[in-house]
Amino acid sequence: MKFDTVVLGGGIVGVSVAIHLQKRGLAVALVDRKAPGNESSSGNSGLIQRDAVPYAFPRDFGTLVRYACNRSLDVHYHVSAMPKLLPFLYRYWHYSRADRYSVIARSYSTLIEHCVNEHRALIEASGAQALLRTGGWMKVFRSAVKQDADLLKAKRYNADYGIAFEALDAAQLRRAEPSLGHALIGALRYTEADSISDPHALVTAYANYFEQLGGRVFIGDASTLEPQWSVNTEAGRIDARSAVIALGAWADIVSKRLGYRLPLAVKRGYHMHYAAKDGARLNQPVVDTEIGYLITPMARGIRLTTGVELAAADSPATPVQLDAIEPIARDAFPLGARLDKQPWLGMRPSTPDMLPIIGPAKRHKDLWFAFGHAHHGLTLGPVTGRLLAEMMVGTDTIADPFPFRVDRF
């Protein structure tokens, strides 16, 4: 079986890359160990976050002490993982200094500004309109101090990056979300974001659209990739003129075999679905920013997602954050019974400078990378797919790819 390109990875990024290459006249094979959308792309918050900025490493002493004590609800770490993670965390801290972060955030914004439009185009083409929820999301507050600080930050982001928002007092918050608890005193509502009621169904719809365009989906083992370029699948060996590694948290398994030592780490996270009690309704994603969790209406129920767990990617699940946050979330919104047998665990593939890796590999001809999107893989999938496809076929690009080059490390 011969193709122009083989794309390794069936998450939102890989599927989006495959679509954009197929649309540009290439014969594309999409390969993953599972059907598309069954790993990290299925378990996120469902936000297409037009207002997204990179999550910086904290640099103030008080926050660092709080995290070091490992009692924070928004960040939890495995002590056994720290020796391996410390070099990454040091570089993450280094890039988070205000002057460096400003440059990084400016580069990030060149992708973020297109995220909603690129998703909407694929949603329209794939017939997935029923999954789309417009109107933004809310960040809610429990204290005036935190609310005032975040309002100043929102005004700065509006000036720097054109991120639209509106501030809500307690009464306005009640009208927007009547079922939320009265401990919440106000909110910032980011109005230009979209959200998805079923991220897995969205990736599935995009994958079906890819096949309608003439692309082929295969179940296979990405770790068998060999230059120039072949990979084993259940249907037999695939040969291609070029290859794209879009494997998210598993990208370094393949890239290391090919001699690339990239500073990648995984931020783990959990979710659980709940019924809503007593006719309660949630209209949009809501982040309880002072505690560190998100609740959002999904097709399966109310999804509660946790913050960050720093651990080895293959270590057993330890959903201590979910267990600690659940009672607080129940006070904020009337959650009913758990709907899942066990918490879902996912991986956020991260780089220390908070930017994804998008572009050509430097040691191999016709090898391309598209991974490292951290918290915003769903948000950035389609614009990444378009950018990489434009680079591969040699046309003008939707954004400057230079900040995302692999050889910046």
mmCIF file of C-alpha atoms in Angstrom:
data_model
loop_
_atom_site.group_PDB
_atom_site.id
_atom_site.type_symbol
_atom_site.label_atom_id
_atom_site.label_comp_id
_atom_site.label_asym_id
_atom_site.label_seq_id
_atom_site.Cartn_x
_atom_site.Cartn_y
_atom_site.Cartn_z
ATOM 1 C CA MET A 1 0.000 0.000 0.000
ATOM 2 C CA LYS A 2 1.577 3.237 -1.134
ATOM 3 C CA PHE A 3 0.626 6.753 -0.064
ATOM 4 C CA ASP A 4 2.016 10.240 -0.359
ATOM 5 C CA THR A 5 1.953 10.717 3.420
ATOM 6 C CA VAL A 6 1.365 8.621 6.506
ATOM 7 C CA VAL A 7 0.116 10.511 9.566
ATOM 8 C CA LEU A 8 0.798 8.791 12.867
ATOM 9 C CA GLY A 9 -1.745 9.687 15.521
ATOM 10 C CA GLY A 10 -5.540 9.611 15.483
ATOM 11 C CA GLY A 11 -6.202 12.433 17.932
ATOM 12 C CA ILE A 12 -7.523 15.861 17.039
ATOM 13 C CA VAL A 13 -4.118 17.050 15.768
ATOM 14 C CA GLY A 14 -3.369 14.002 13.620
ATOM 15 C CA VAL A 15 -6.867 13.876 12.141
ATOM 16 C CA SER A 16 -6.721 17.595 11.342
ATOM 17 C CA VAL A 17 -3.326 17.220 9.659
ATOM 18 C CA ALA A 18 -4.644 14.299 7.616
ATOM 19 C CA ILE A 19 -7.718 16.263 6.490
ATOM 20 C CA HIS A 20 -5.728 19.273 5.354
ATOM 21 C CA LEU A 21 -3.196 17.174 3.456
ATOM 22 C CA GLN A 22 -5.931 15.151 1.754
ATOM 23 C CA LYS A 23 -7.736 18.364 0.787
ATOM 24 C CA ARG A 24 -4.534 19.545 -0.888
ATOM 25 C CA GLY A 25 -4.417 16.576 -3.212
ATOM 26 C CA LEU A 26 -2.177 14.134 -1.323
ATOM 27 C CA ALA A 27 -3.041 10.484 -0.757
ATOM 28 C CA VAL A 28 -2.971 10.158 3.032
ATOM 29 C CA ALA A 29 -2.997 7.215 5.442
ATOM 30 C CA LEU A 30 -3.880 7.870 9.091
ATOM 31 C CA VAL A 31 -2.487 5.287 11.513
ATOM 32 C CA ASP A 32 -3.070 4.755 15.232
ATOM 33 C CA ARG A 33 -3.384 1.852 17.629
ATOM 34 C CA LYS A 34 -7.069 2.681 18.204
ATOM 35 C CA ALA A 35 -9.863 4.255 16.203
ATOM 36 C CA PRO A 36 -9.561 8.063 15.998
ATOM 37 C CA GLY A 37 -10.361 10.146 19.064
ATOM 38 C CA ASN A 38 -9.983 7.459 21.734
ATOM 39 C CA GLU A 39 -7.121 8.887 23.792
ATOM 40 C CA SER A 40 -6.524 12.399 25.137
ATOM 41 C CA SER A 41 -8.751 13.985 22.493
ATOM 42 C CA SER A 42 -11.816 12.367 24.057
ATOM 43 C CA GLY A 43 -11.367 13.459 27.655
ATOM 44 C CA ASN A 44 -10.712 17.191 27.579
ATOM 45 C CA SER A 45 -12.933 20.086 28.620
ATOM 46 C CA GLY A 46 -14.351 20.513 25.122
ATOM 47 C CA LEU A 47 -13.253 24.147 24.934
ATOM 48 C CA ILE A 48 -12.206 25.775 21.674
ATOM 49 C CA GLN A 49 -10.538 28.541 23.591
ATOM 50 C CA ARG A 50 -10.115 31.709 21.523
ATOM 51 C CA ASP A 51 -8.870 33.425 24.700
ATOM 52 C CA ALA A 52 -6.196 30.822 25.478
ATOM 53 C CA VAL A 53 -2.719 31.848 26.584
ATOM 54 C CA PRO A 54 0.106 29.506 27.638
ATOM 55 C CA TYR A 55 0.005 28.315 31.241
ATOM 56 C CA ALA A 56 3.172 29.705 32.822
ATOM 57 C CA PHE A 57 5.093 28.106 35.659
ATOM 58 C CA PRO A 58 4.483 30.128 38.859
ATOM 59 C CA ARG A 59 7.422 32.271 39.931
ATOM 60 C CA ASP A 60 6.127 33.865 43.138
ATOM 61 C CA PHE A 61 7.458 32.393 46.353
ATOM 62 C CA GLY A 62 4.094 31.747 48.020
ATOM 63 C CA THR A 63 2.724 29.676 45.148
ATOM 64 C CA LEU A 64 5.961 27.724 44.814
ATOM 65 C CA VAL A 65 5.875 26.840 48.524
ATOM 66 C CA ARG A 66 2.229 25.790 48.264
ATOM 67 C CA TYR A 67 2.978 23.503 45.323
ATOM 68 C CA ALA A 68 6.112 22.124 46.974
ATOM 69 C CA CYS A 69 4.029 20.992 49.942
ATOM 70 C CA ASN A 70 1.938 18.943 47.487
ATOM 71 C CA ARG A 71 -1.355 19.886 49.097
ATOM 72 C CA SER A 72 -2.695 22.084 46.319
ATOM 73 C CA LEU A 73 -5.916 21.053 44.604
ATOM 74 C CA ASP A 74 -4.891 22.336 41.176
ATOM 75 C CA VAL A 75 -1.437 20.690 41.016
ATOM 76 C CA HIS A 76 -0.397 17.335 42.451
ATOM 77 C CA TYR A 77 2.855 15.461 41.911
ATOM 78 C CA HIS A 78 4.331 12.010 42.448
ATOM 79 C CA VAL A 79 7.506 12.328 44.511
ATOM 80 C CA SER A 80 8.984 9.339 42.675
ATOM 81 C CA ALA A 81 8.676 11.188 39.350
ATOM 82 C CA MET A 82 10.500 14.342 40.426
ATOM 83 C CA PRO A 83 14.110 13.298 39.659
ATOM 84 C CA LYS A 84 13.178 12.758 36.018
ATOM 85 C CA LEU A 85 10.873 15.781 35.796
ATOM 86 C CA LEU A 86 13.073 18.382 37.524
ATOM 87 C CA PRO A 87 15.152 19.285 34.428
ATOM 88 C CA PHE A 88 11.940 19.869 32.479
ATOM 89 C CA LEU A 89 10.401 21.862 35.329
ATOM 90 C CA TYR A 90 13.510 24.045 35.616
ATOM 91 C CA ARG A 91 13.333 24.895 31.916
ATOM 92 C CA TYR A 92 9.595 25.498 32.228
ATOM 93 C CA TRP A 93 10.279 27.925 35.103
ATOM 94 C CA HIS A 94 13.041 29.577 33.040
ATOM 95 C CA TYR A 95 10.784 30.252 30.050
ATOM 96 C CA SER A 96 8.018 31.577 32.321
ATOM 97 C CA ARG A 97 9.950 34.712 33.307
ATOM 98 C CA ALA A 98 7.836 37.714 32.358
ATOM 99 C CA ASP A 99 9.960 38.972 29.452
ATOM 100 C CA ARG A 100 10.382 35.506 27.930
ATOM 101 C CA TYR A 101 6.734 34.650 28.510
ATOM 102 C CA SER A 102 5.618 37.804 26.706
ATOM 103 C CA VAL A 103 7.409 36.723 23.522
ATOM 104 C CA ILE A 104 6.034 33.181 23.832
ATOM 105 C CA ALA A 105 2.470 34.380 24.381
ATOM 106 C CA ARG A 106 2.706 36.644 21.341
ATOM 107 C CA SER A 107 3.760 33.682 19.175
ATOM 108 C CA TYR A 108 1.031 31.522 20.693
ATOM 109 C CA SER A 109 -1.593 34.101 19.811
ATOM 110 C CA THR A 110 -0.821 33.747 16.093
ATOM 111 C CA LEU A 111 -2.341 30.255 16.251
ATOM 112 C CA ILE A 112 -5.057 30.948 18.817
ATOM 113 C CA GLU A 113 -6.567 33.784 16.796
ATOM 114 C CA HIS A 114 -7.580 31.274 14.088
ATOM 115 C CA CYS A 115 -8.778 28.427 16.306
ATOM 116 C CA VAL A 116 -12.513 29.106 16.273
ATOM 117 C CA ASN A 117 -12.758 29.801 12.543
ATOM 118 C CA GLU A 118 -10.701 26.719 11.621
ATOM 119 C CA HIS A 119 -12.836 24.476 13.838
ATOM 120 C CA ARG A 120 -16.069 25.937 12.509
ATOM 121 C CA ALA A 121 -14.958 25.264 8.950
ATOM 122 C CA LEU A 122 -14.303 21.586 9.745
ATOM 123 C CA ILE A 123 -17.488 21.315 11.808
ATOM 124 C CA GLU A 124 -19.481 22.585 8.833
ATOM 125 C CA ALA A 125 -17.701 20.293 6.377
ATOM 126 C CA SER A 126 -18.064 17.222 8.603
ATOM 127 C CA GLY A 127 -21.690 17.796 9.534
ATOM 128 C CA ALA A 128 -20.934 18.057 13.255
ATOM 129 C CA GLN A 129 -22.951 21.225 13.948
ATOM 130 C CA ALA A 130 -25.048 19.498 16.612
ATOM 131 C CA LEU A 131 -21.934 19.157 18.796
ATOM 132 C CA LEU A 132 -21.077 22.868 18.712
ATOM 133 C CA ARG A 133 -22.025 25.256 21.518
ATOM 134 C CA THR A 134 -21.277 28.945 20.949
ATOM 135 C CA GLY A 135 -21.275 31.776 23.466
ATOM 136 C CA GLY A 136 -18.092 31.289 25.441
ATOM 137 C CA TRP A 137 -17.286 30.080 28.947
ATOM 138 C CA MET A 138 -17.027 31.475 32.482
ATOM 139 C CA LYS A 139 -14.310 31.855 35.061
ATOM 140 C CA VAL A 140 -16.046 32.218 38.440
ATOM 141 C CA PHE A 141 -14.714 33.704 41.673
ATOM 142 C CA ARG A 142 -15.050 33.210 45.398
ATOM 143 C CA SER A 143 -13.147 36.342 46.533
ATOM 144 C CA ALA A 144 -13.050 39.958 45.394
ATOM 145 C CA VAL A 145 -9.252 39.959 45.584
ATOM 146 C CA LYS A 146 -8.939 37.187 43.005
ATOM 147 C CA GLN A 147 -11.692 38.643 40.870
ATOM 148 C CA ASP A 148 -10.039 42.072 40.752
ATOM 149 C CA ALA A 149 -6.634 40.567 39.911
ATOM 150 C CA ASP A 150 -8.049 38.493 37.072
ATOM 151 C CA LEU A 151 -10.043 41.450 35.764
ATOM 152 C CA LEU A 152 -6.821 43.445 35.414
ATOM 153 C CA LYS A 153 -5.230 40.516 33.602
ATOM 154 C CA ALA A 154 -8.225 40.190 31.287
ATOM 155 C CA LYS A 155 -7.992 43.883 30.403
ATOM 156 C CA ARG A 156 -4.299 43.456 29.608
ATOM 157 C CA TYR A 157 -4.958 40.427 27.391
ATOM 158 C CA ASN A 158 -7.712 42.345 25.644
ATOM 159 C CA ALA A 159 -5.263 45.150 24.884
ATOM 160 C CA ASP A 160 -2.412 42.848 23.860
ATOM 161 C CA TYR A 161 -4.227 40.053 22.010
ATOM 162 C CA GLY A 162 -7.745 41.293 21.348
ATOM 163 C CA ILE A 163 -9.351 38.781 23.726
ATOM 164 C CA ALA A 164 -12.957 39.788 24.380
ATOM 165 C CA PHE A 165 -14.604 39.353 27.782
ATOM 166 C CA GLU A 166 -17.325 40.713 30.016
ATOM 167 C CA ALA A 167 -17.337 41.039 33.809
ATOM 168 C CA LEU A 168 -20.390 39.738 35.684
ATOM 169 C CA ASP A 169 -21.415 40.631 39.211
ATOM 170 C CA ALA A 170 -23.229 38.156 41.463
ATOM 171 C CA ALA A 171 -26.695 39.016 40.132
ATOM 172 C CA GLN A 172 -25.606 38.741 36.512
ATOM 173 C CA LEU A 173 -23.928 35.414 37.257
ATOM 174 C CA ARG A 174 -27.155 34.076 38.793
ATOM 175 C CA ARG A 175 -29.136 35.070 35.706
ATOM 176 C CA ALA A 176 -26.609 33.367 33.415
ATOM 177 C CA GLU A 177 -26.226 30.214 35.543
ATOM 178 C CA PRO A 178 -29.098 29.953 38.058
ATOM 179 C CA SER A 179 -27.962 26.556 39.370
ATOM 180 C CA LEU A 180 -24.541 27.730 40.585
ATOM 181 C CA GLY A 181 -23.978 28.100 44.334
ATOM 182 C CA HIS A 182 -24.085 31.432 46.149
ATOM 183 C CA ALA A 183 -20.488 31.171 47.365
ATOM 184 C CA LEU A 184 -19.557 32.397 43.879
ATOM 185 C CA ILE A 185 -19.574 36.199 43.836
ATOM 186 C CA GLY A 186 -18.970 36.979 40.155
ATOM 187 C CA ALA A 187 -17.399 35.876 36.912
ATOM 188 C CA LEU A 188 -15.452 36.776 33.833
ATOM 189 C CA ARG A 189 -17.137 35.510 30.713
ATOM 190 C CA TYR A 190 -14.945 34.968 27.640
ATOM 191 C CA THR A 191 -17.379 35.487 24.812
ATOM 192 C CA GLU A 192 -15.537 34.387 21.674
ATOM 193 C CA ALA A 193 -14.803 30.785 22.630
ATOM 194 C CA ASP A 194 -16.841 27.789 21.472
ATOM 195 C CA SER A 195 -17.280 24.465 23.218
ATOM 196 C CA ILE A 196 -18.127 20.903 22.248
ATOM 197 C CA SER A 197 -20.648 18.584 23.882
ATOM 198 C CA ASP A 198 -18.730 15.411 22.960
ATOM 199 C CA PRO A 199 -15.049 15.746 21.953
ATOM 200 C CA HIS A 200 -14.795 12.076 20.976
ATOM 201 C CA ALA A 201 -17.766 12.428 18.627
ATOM 202 C CA LEU A 202 -16.169 15.536 17.119
ATOM 203 C CA VAL A 203 -12.900 13.743 16.284
ATOM 204 C CA THR A 204 -14.913 10.826 14.925
ATOM 205 C CA ALA A 205 -16.854 13.203 12.664
ATOM 206 C CA TYR A 206 -13.612 14.771 11.446
ATOM 207 C CA ALA A 207 -12.152 11.305 10.757
ATOM 208 C CA ASN A 208 -15.260 10.340 8.791
ATOM 209 C CA TYR A 209 -14.889 13.525 6.756
ATOM 210 C CA PHE A 210 -11.250 12.607 6.087
ATOM 211 C CA GLU A 211 -12.416 9.251 4.694
ATOM 212 C CA GLN A 212 -15.088 10.974 2.593
ATOM 213 C CA LEU A 213 -12.270 13.014 1.042
ATOM 214 C CA GLY A 214 -10.573 9.753 0.039
ATOM 215 C CA GLY A 215 -8.239 9.270 2.997
ATOM 216 C CA ARG A 216 -7.670 5.879 4.634
ATOM 217 C CA VAL A 217 -7.679 5.071 8.375
ATOM 218 C CA PHE A 218 -5.632 2.105 9.622
ATOM 219 C CA ILE A 219 -5.107 0.425 12.979
ATOM 220 C CA GLY A 220 -1.367 0.019 13.344
ATOM 221 C CA ASP A 221 1.757 0.362 15.430
ATOM 222 C CA ALA A 222 3.381 3.786 15.073
ATOM 223 C CA SER A 223 6.525 2.531 16.823
ATOM 224 C CA THR A 224 7.305 0.421 13.730
ATOM 225 C CA LEU A 225 7.923 3.548 11.625
ATOM 226 C CA GLU A 226 11.065 3.199 9.536
ATOM 227 C CA PRO A 227 12.716 5.625 7.095
ATOM 228 C CA GLN A 228 11.838 6.367 4.282
ATOM 229 C CA TRP A 229 8.837 5.790 5.282
ATOM 230 C CA SER A 230 7.019 2.599 6.211
ATOM 231 C CA VAL A 231 4.843 1.456 9.104
ATOM 232 C CA ASN A 232 3.088 -1.791 9.991
ATOM 233 C CA THR A 233 -0.709 -1.946 10.263
ATOM 234 C CA GLU A 234 -3.298 -4.690 10.690
ATOM 235 C CA ALA A 235 -3.948 -4.401 6.959
ATOM 236 C CA GLY A 236 -0.292 -4.781 6.050
ATOM 237 C CA ARG A 237 2.725 -2.536 5.587
ATOM 238 C CA ILE A 238 2.215 1.032 4.409
ATOM 239 C CA ASP A 239 4.865 2.854 2.391
ATOM 240 C CA ALA A 240 4.793 6.643 2.021
ATOM 241 C CA ARG A 241 6.969 9.422 0.654
ATOM 242 C CA SER A 242 6.615 11.433 3.873
ATOM 243 C CA ALA A 243 5.561 10.889 7.466
ATOM 244 C CA VAL A 244 4.006 13.057 10.172
ATOM 245 C CA ILE A 245 4.407 12.281 13.873
ATOM 246 C CA ALA A 246 1.278 13.625 15.593
ATOM 247 C CA LEU A 247 1.165 11.232 18.530
ATOM 248 C CA GLY A 248 0.656 13.700 21.354
ATOM 249 C CA ALA A 249 1.909 12.325 24.660
ATOM 250 C CA TRP A 250 3.375 9.306 22.853
ATOM 251 C CA ALA A 251 5.332 11.274 20.241
ATOM 252 C CA ASP A 252 8.700 10.805 21.920
ATOM 253 C CA ILE A 253 8.395 7.003 21.701
ATOM 254 C CA VAL A 254 8.853 7.331 17.952
ATOM 255 C CA SER A 255 10.999 10.468 17.833
ATOM 256 C CA LYS A 256 13.574 9.031 20.264
ATOM 257 C CA ARG A 257 13.983 5.941 18.076
ATOM 258 C CA LEU A 258 14.877 8.269 15.225
ATOM 259 C CA GLY A 259 17.473 10.137 17.286
ATOM 260 C CA TYR A 260 15.513 13.179 18.481
ATOM 261 C CA ARG A 261 15.912 14.084 22.155
ATOM 262 C CA LEU A 262 13.161 16.617 22.712
ATOM 263 C CA PRO A 263 12.265 18.137 26.110
ATOM 264 C CA LEU A 264 8.762 16.702 26.357
ATOM 265 C CA ALA A 265 6.814 15.966 29.501
ATOM 266 C CA VAL A 266 3.271 14.902 30.292
ATOM 267 C CA LYS A 267 0.780 16.760 32.461
ATOM 268 C CA ARG A 268 -1.814 14.226 33.496
ATOM 269 C CA GLY A 269 -5.444 15.026 34.249
ATOM 270 C CA TYR A 270 -8.673 13.293 35.278
ATOM 271 C CA HIS A 271 -12.370 13.631 34.630
ATOM 272 C CA MET A 272 -15.636 12.131 35.843
ATOM 273 C CA HIS A 273 -19.226 12.514 34.609
ATOM 274 C CA TYR A 274 -22.157 13.221 36.936
ATOM 275 C CA ALA A 275 -25.889 13.462 36.710
ATOM 276 C CA ALA A 276 -27.419 16.844 37.534
ATOM 277 C CA LYS A 277 -29.711 16.849 40.565
ATOM 278 C CA ASP A 278 -33.174 18.359 40.920
ATOM 279 C CA GLY A 279 -33.459 19.632 37.373
ATOM 280 C CA ALA A 280 -30.281 21.701 37.634
ATOM 281 C CA ARG A 281 -28.840 22.949 34.356
ATOM 282 C CA LEU A 282 -25.392 24.118 33.310
ATOM 283 C CA ASN A 283 -25.355 26.210 30.142
ATOM 284 C CA GLN A 284 -21.636 26.550 29.456
ATOM 285 C CA PRO A 285 -18.192 25.492 30.727
ATOM 286 C CA VAL A 286 -17.389 26.985 34.136
ATOM 287 C CA VAL A 287 -13.940 27.172 35.744
ATOM 288 C CA ASP A 288 -13.727 27.548 39.523
ATOM 289 C CA THR A 289 -10.414 29.330 39.265
ATOM 290 C CA GLU A 290 -9.552 29.577 42.960
ATOM 291 C CA ILE A 291 -9.970 25.848 43.521
ATOM 292 C CA GLY A 292 -8.704 24.491 40.215
ATOM 293 C CA TYR A 293 -11.380 22.504 38.382
ATOM 294 C CA LEU A 294 -13.818 22.841 35.488
ATOM 295 C CA ILE A 295 -17.392 21.658 35.087
ATOM 296 C CA THR A 296 -19.021 21.548 31.667
ATOM 297 C CA PRO A 297 -22.196 20.106 30.149
ATOM 298 C CA MET A 298 -21.454 17.083 27.975
ATOM 299 C CA ALA A 299 -23.597 14.576 26.125
ATOM 300 C CA ARG A 300 -22.898 12.024 28.859
ATOM 301 C CA GLY A 301 -23.568 14.367 31.791
ATOM 302 C CA ILE A 302 -21.743 17.082 33.691
ATOM 303 C CA ARG A 303 -18.014 16.551 33.177
ATOM 304 C CA LEU A 304 -15.739 17.541 36.070
ATOM 305 C CA THR A 305 -12.082 17.884 35.070
ATOM 306 C CA THR A 306 -9.103 18.324 37.375
ATOM 307 C CA GLY A 307 -5.958 20.403 37.192
ATOM 308 C CA VAL A 308 -2.470 18.993 36.637
ATOM 309 C CA GLU A 309 -0.868 15.816 37.955
ATOM 310 C CA LEU A 310 2.892 15.524 37.450
ATOM 311 C CA ALA A 311 3.785 11.851 37.236
ATOM 312 C CA ALA A 312 5.348 9.274 34.969
ATOM 313 C CA ALA A 313 3.057 8.769 31.999
ATOM 314 C CA ASP A 314 2.704 5.043 32.650
ATOM 315 C CA SER A 315 2.289 5.167 36.438
ATOM 316 C CA PRO A 316 -1.017 3.952 37.921
ATOM 317 C CA ALA A 317 -3.890 6.393 38.210
ATOM 318 C CA THR A 318 -4.039 8.351 41.467
ATOM 319 C CA PRO A 319 -7.173 10.520 41.237
ATOM 320 C CA VAL A 320 -6.645 12.236 44.597
ATOM 321 C CA GLN A 321 -7.399 15.648 43.063
ATOM 322 C CA LEU A 322 -10.761 14.456 41.783
ATOM 323 C CA ASP A 323 -11.694 13.012 45.170
ATOM 324 C CA ALA A 324 -10.682 16.234 46.936
ATOM 325 C CA ILE A 325 -12.420 18.543 44.471
ATOM 326 C CA GLU A 326 -15.686 16.641 44.116
ATOM 327 C CA PRO A 327 -17.262 17.848 47.433
ATOM 328 C CA ILE A 328 -16.347 21.451 46.589
ATOM 329 C CA ALA A 329 -17.795 21.103 43.093
ATOM 330 C CA ARG A 330 -21.003 19.673 44.596
ATOM 331 C CA ASP A 331 -21.396 22.866 46.632
ATOM 332 C CA ALA A 332 -20.857 24.968 43.507
ATOM 333 C CA PHE A 333 -23.313 22.968 41.371
ATOM 334 C CA PRO A 334 -25.810 20.239 42.378
ATOM 335 C CA LEU A 335 -23.967 17.217 41.017
ATOM 336 C CA GLY A 336 -25.729 13.900 41.380
ATOM 337 C CA ALA A 337 -24.393 10.366 41.100
ATOM 338 C CA ARG A 338 -21.167 9.465 39.315
ATOM 339 C CA LEU A 339 -21.885 8.079 35.857
ATOM 340 C CA ASP A 340 -18.500 6.462 35.105
ATOM 341 C CA LYS A 341 -17.181 3.296 36.707
ATOM 342 C CA GLN A 342 -13.784 4.895 37.241
ATOM 343 C CA PRO A 343 -12.148 8.271 36.585
ATOM 344 C CA TRP A 344 -10.777 8.901 33.119
ATOM 345 C CA LEU A 345 -7.026 9.619 32.969
ATOM 346 C CA GLY A 346 -5.501 11.588 30.104
ATOM 347 C CA MET A 347 -2.131 13.026 29.098
ATOM 348 C CA ARG A 348 -1.284 16.574 28.033
ATOM 349 C CA PRO A 349 1.952 16.558 25.968
ATOM 350 C CA SER A 350 3.973 19.609 26.984
ATOM 351 C CA THR A 351 7.146 21.476 26.063
ATOM 352 C CA PRO A 352 9.059 23.689 28.522
ATOM 353 C CA ASP A 353 8.506 26.840 26.447
ATOM 354 C CA MET A 354 4.756 26.144 26.251
ATOM 355 C CA LEU A 355 4.721 26.184 22.427
ATOM 356 C CA PRO A 356 3.853 23.171 20.264
ATOM 357 C CA ILE A 357 6.375 21.626 17.883
ATOM 358 C CA ILE A 358 5.137 22.070 14.315
ATOM 359 C CA GLY A 359 7.354 21.654 11.284
ATOM 360 C CA PRO A 360 10.029 19.557 9.590
ATOM 361 C CA ALA A 361 12.457 17.288 11.389
ATOM 362 C CA LYS A 362 16.065 18.278 10.781
ATOM 363 C CA ARG A 363 17.808 14.903 10.588
ATOM 364 C CA HIS A 364 15.434 13.153 8.182
ATOM 365 C CA LYS A 365 14.028 14.242 4.854
ATOM 366 C CA ASP A 366 10.222 14.288 4.611
ATOM 367 C CA LEU A 367 9.631 13.736 8.326
ATOM 368 C CA TRP A 368 7.345 16.243 10.044
ATOM 369 C CA PHE A 369 6.312 16.902 13.642
ATOM 370 C CA ALA A 370 2.996 18.145 15.089
ATOM 371 C CA PHE A 371 2.750 17.640 18.854
ATOM 372 C CA GLY A 372 3.301 19.284 22.243
ATOM 373 C CA HIS A 373 0.055 21.275 22.478
ATOM 374 C CA ALA A 374 -0.271 20.832 26.273
ATOM 375 C CA HIS A 375 -3.671 22.064 27.544
ATOM 376 C CA HIS A 376 -4.922 23.261 24.158
ATOM 377 C CA GLY A 377 -4.743 20.285 21.824
ATOM 378 C CA LEU A 378 -8.443 20.411 20.963
ATOM 379 C CA THR A 379 -8.290 24.175 20.529
ATOM 380 C CA LEU A 380 -5.263 24.105 18.216
ATOM 381 C CA GLY A 381 -5.863 20.883 16.254
ATOM 382 C CA PRO A 382 -7.385 22.306 13.044
ATOM 383 C CA VAL A 383 -5.114 25.363 12.784
ATOM 384 C CA THR A 384 -2.104 23.109 13.359
ATOM 385 C CA GLY A 385 -3.334 20.785 10.625
ATOM 386 C CA ARG A 386 -3.692 23.651 8.196
ATOM 387 C CA LEU A 387 -0.321 25.207 9.075
ATOM 388 C CA LEU A 388 1.573 21.941 8.698
ATOM 389 C CA ALA A 389 -0.191 21.003 5.456
ATOM 390 C CA GLU A 390 0.653 24.404 3.981
ATOM 391 C CA MET A 391 4.286 23.940 4.974
ATOM 392 C CA MET A 392 4.416 20.454 3.463
ATOM 393 C CA VAL A 393 2.972 21.469 0.096
ATOM 394 C CA GLY A 394 4.908 24.733 -0.039
ATOM 395 C CA THR A 395 2.135 27.322 -0.046
ATOM 396 C CA ASP A 396 1.659 30.476 2.020
ATOM 397 C CA THR A 397 0.986 29.657 5.657
ATOM 398 C CA ILE A 398 -1.807 30.809 7.948
ATOM 399 C CA ALA A 399 0.786 31.771 10.594
ATOM 400 C CA ASP A 400 4.539 32.148 10.829
ATOM 401 C CA PRO A 401 5.859 28.638 11.624
ATOM 402 C CA PHE A 402 9.244 29.853 12.887
ATOM 403 C CA PRO A 403 8.383 29.984 16.640
ATOM 404 C CA PHE A 404 7.238 26.348 16.532
ATOM 405 C CA ARG A 405 10.304 24.843 14.816
ATOM 406 C CA VAL A 406 11.822 21.725 16.342
ATOM 407 C CA ASP A 407 15.403 23.034 16.365
ATOM 408 C CA ARG A 408 14.590 25.843 18.809
ATOM 409 C CA PHE A 409 15.613 23.493 21.603
#
